[in-house]
Amino acid sequence: MTHPPPIPPFDSRGLLPPGDYQVTFQDIRQSHLITGAGHGPTWDAAWRSTLLDGCEVMVRQLWQVGITSIVLDGSFVEDKDHPSDIDGYFDCDIKTLASVVAQLNALDFHRIWNWNPESRVFDPATGKAQLPMWHQYRTELYPNTQQQSGIRDRHGQPLLFPSAFRQQRGSFEQKGVLLISQGGTP
């Protein structure tokens, strides 16, 4: 009996169908998100693999400090040949966030775990200031402490992270996200 792939094909909008897809890094590496199966010759599998490598460094650091609820999203999980980065969030209690960030920065040589707007550095390729984690790993992972995300719905109402990351910016259409699991990792 064949099982459906853990990551379904993009829908007609170029998005993952709405849903939460629990996957490992191995699942992602074998999926159309990296291989480009079913996509044209401009699909940049090497770049997508590089993005995933950077993201995996950050996720493994989160795992080391006990954070296991991690969601990936952004242009990486859309039908874009050359996405600019990977976006996501992780669940963390506001009471332990400062301690978690200190532990993460102790693990990361570049000390990239910081969301201070003043730490952003302008990137000429994107035309905007980016966080240190973006410059180092081309991934932005935000702590979800049940606060507003800074993203609004179609009516202008602020959204919490889970809702914000499950809609496409601009069109507000519902889409799927990846829930990263440690299962099957060394």
Coordinates of C-alpha atoms in Angstrom, one line a residue:
M1 CA 0.0 0.0 0.0
T2 CA 1.4 3.4 -0.9
H3 CA 1.2 6.3 1.5
P4 CA 0.6 9.9 0.3
P5 CA 3.8 12.0 0.5
P6 CA 4.1 14.0 3.8
I7 CA 4.1 17.2 1.7
P8 CA 1.4 17.4 -0.9
P9 CA 1.9 19.0 -4.3
F10 CA 1.2 22.7 -4.6
D11 CA -2.4 23.6 -5.4
S12 CA -3.5 25.7 -8.4
R13 CA -2.6 28.9 -6.4
G14 CA 1.0 27.7 -6.0
L15 CA 0.5 27.1 -2.3
L16 CA 0.5 24.1 -0.1
P17 CA -3.2 23.1 0.5
P18 CA -4.4 24.4 3.8
G19 CA -3.3 22.1 6.6
D20 CA -0.4 21.4 9.0
Y21 CA 2.0 18.9 7.6
Q22 CA 4.3 17.1 10.1
V23 CA 7.6 16.4 8.5
T24 CA 11.3 15.7 9.2
F25 CA 14.2 17.4 7.4
Q26 CA 14.6 14.1 5.5
D27 CA 11.0 14.4 4.3
I28 CA 11.6 17.9 3.1
R29 CA 14.9 17.0 1.3
Q30 CA 13.1 14.2 -0.6
S31 CA 10.1 16.3 -1.4
H32 CA 9.2 18.5 -4.4
L33 CA 10.1 21.5 -2.2
I34 CA 13.8 20.6 -2.9
T35 CA 13.8 18.3 -5.8
G36 CA 11.5 20.3 -8.0
A37 CA 9.7 17.2 -9.2
G38 CA 6.9 18.4 -11.4
H39 CA 8.4 21.9 -11.8
G40 CA 10.3 23.5 -14.7
P41 CA 14.0 23.8 -15.5
T42 CA 14.4 27.0 -13.5
W43 CA 13.6 25.3 -10.2
D44 CA 16.6 26.1 -8.0
A45 CA 17.1 22.9 -6.1
A46 CA 20.6 23.7 -5.0
W47 CA 19.5 27.1 -3.5
R48 CA 16.5 25.5 -1.8
S49 CA 18.8 22.9 -0.3
T50 CA 21.1 25.6 0.9
L51 CA 18.2 27.4 2.5
L52 CA 17.1 24.2 4.3
D53 CA 20.6 23.6 5.6
G54 CA 20.7 27.0 7.3
C55 CA 17.2 26.5 8.7
E56 CA 18.2 23.1 10.0
V57 CA 21.1 24.6 12.0
M58 CA 18.6 26.9 13.7
V59 CA 16.0 24.3 14.3
R60 CA 18.6 21.9 15.8
Q61 CA 19.6 24.7 18.2
L62 CA 16.0 25.1 19.2
W63 CA 15.7 21.3 19.9
Q64 CA 18.9 21.5 22.0
V65 CA 17.2 24.0 24.4
G66 CA 13.9 22.0 24.5
I67 CA 11.8 23.8 21.9
T68 CA 10.0 21.2 19.8
S69 CA 7.0 23.1 18.4
I70 CA 8.4 24.7 15.2
V71 CA 6.5 25.8 12.1
L72 CA 8.0 26.7 8.7
D73 CA 6.4 28.9 6.1
G74 CA 7.2 31.6 3.7
S75 CA 8.2 31.6 0.0
F76 CA 10.1 28.3 0.6
V77 CA 6.8 26.5 0.9
E78 CA 5.3 28.2 -2.2
D79 CA 5.8 27.4 -5.9
K80 CA 8.7 29.8 -6.4
D81 CA 11.7 28.7 -8.3
H82 CA 14.1 30.8 -6.1
P83 CA 12.6 31.7 -2.7
S84 CA 14.5 34.4 -0.8
D85 CA 14.4 32.7 2.6
I86 CA 12.5 30.5 5.0
D87 CA 10.2 32.0 7.6
G88 CA 8.7 30.4 10.7
Y89 CA 8.0 30.5 14.3
F90 CA 8.4 28.4 17.5
D91 CA 6.3 28.2 20.5
C92 CA 7.8 29.5 23.7
D93 CA 6.6 30.6 27.1
I94 CA 7.1 34.3 27.6
K95 CA 8.4 33.6 31.1
T96 CA 11.3 31.5 29.8
L97 CA 12.0 33.4 26.5
A98 CA 14.9 35.4 27.8
S99 CA 16.6 32.3 29.2
V100 CA 15.9 30.4 25.9
V101 CA 17.4 33.2 23.9
A102 CA 20.5 33.2 26.1
Q103 CA 20.9 29.5 25.7
L104 CA 20.4 29.7 21.9
N105 CA 23.0 32.5 21.6
A106 CA 25.4 30.4 23.7
L107 CA 25.0 27.6 21.1
D108 CA 25.3 29.8 18.0
F109 CA 28.7 31.1 17.2
H110 CA 27.2 34.1 15.4
R111 CA 24.8 34.9 18.3
I112 CA 21.9 35.5 15.8
W113 CA 19.0 34.9 18.2
N114 CA 17.6 38.5 18.4
W115 CA 14.6 40.3 17.0
N116 CA 15.6 43.8 17.9
P117 CA 14.8 46.1 14.9
E118 CA 18.0 48.0 15.6
S119 CA 20.0 44.8 14.9
R120 CA 18.7 44.7 11.3
V121 CA 21.2 45.3 8.5
F122 CA 20.3 46.6 5.1
D123 CA 20.5 43.9 2.3
P124 CA 20.8 45.5 -1.1
A125 CA 19.5 42.4 -2.9
T126 CA 16.1 42.5 -1.1
G127 CA 16.1 46.3 -0.6
K128 CA 15.3 46.0 3.1
A129 CA 16.9 45.6 6.5
Q130 CA 17.2 42.0 7.6
L131 CA 17.8 40.4 11.0
P132 CA 21.2 38.9 11.8
M133 CA 19.7 35.3 11.6
W134 CA 18.5 36.1 8.0
H135 CA 22.0 37.3 7.0
Q136 CA 23.6 34.2 8.5
Y137 CA 21.1 31.4 7.7
R138 CA 18.5 33.0 5.4
T139 CA 15.9 31.9 7.9
E140 CA 13.8 34.0 10.2
L141 CA 12.2 32.1 13.2
Y142 CA 10.2 34.2 15.6
P143 CA 9.1 33.2 19.1
N144 CA 5.4 32.7 19.5
T145 CA 4.5 33.7 23.0
Q146 CA 0.8 34.2 22.1
Q147 CA 1.5 37.8 21.1
Q148 CA 0.4 39.5 17.9
S149 CA 2.6 38.8 14.9
G150 CA 2.5 42.2 13.3
I151 CA 0.5 40.7 10.4
R152 CA -3.1 41.7 9.8
D153 CA -6.0 39.9 8.3
R154 CA -8.1 41.1 5.3
H155 CA -10.1 43.3 7.7
G156 CA -7.0 44.9 9.2
Q157 CA -7.3 43.0 12.5
P158 CA -4.0 41.9 14.1
L159 CA -3.3 38.2 14.0
L160 CA -1.5 35.8 16.3
F161 CA 1.4 33.8 14.8
P162 CA -0.6 30.6 14.1
S163 CA -3.2 32.4 12.1
A164 CA -0.8 34.8 10.4
F165 CA 1.5 32.1 9.1
R166 CA -1.4 30.1 7.6
Q167 CA -2.6 32.8 5.2
Q168 CA -0.8 34.3 2.2
R169 CA 0.2 37.9 2.6
G170 CA -1.7 40.1 0.2
S171 CA -4.3 37.6 -0.9
F172 CA -5.1 36.4 2.6
E173 CA -5.8 32.9 1.2
Q174 CA -5.5 30.0 3.5
K175 CA -2.4 27.8 3.0
G176 CA -0.5 24.9 4.5
V177 CA 2.6 25.0 6.8
L178 CA 5.2 22.5 7.8
L179 CA 5.5 21.3 11.4
I180 CA 9.0 20.2 11.9
S181 CA 9.5 16.8 13.7
Q182 CA 12.6 15.3 15.1
G183 CA 11.5 11.8 14.1
G184 CA 14.0 10.1 11.8
T185 CA 16.8 12.5 12.5
P186 CA 20.2 11.4 13.7

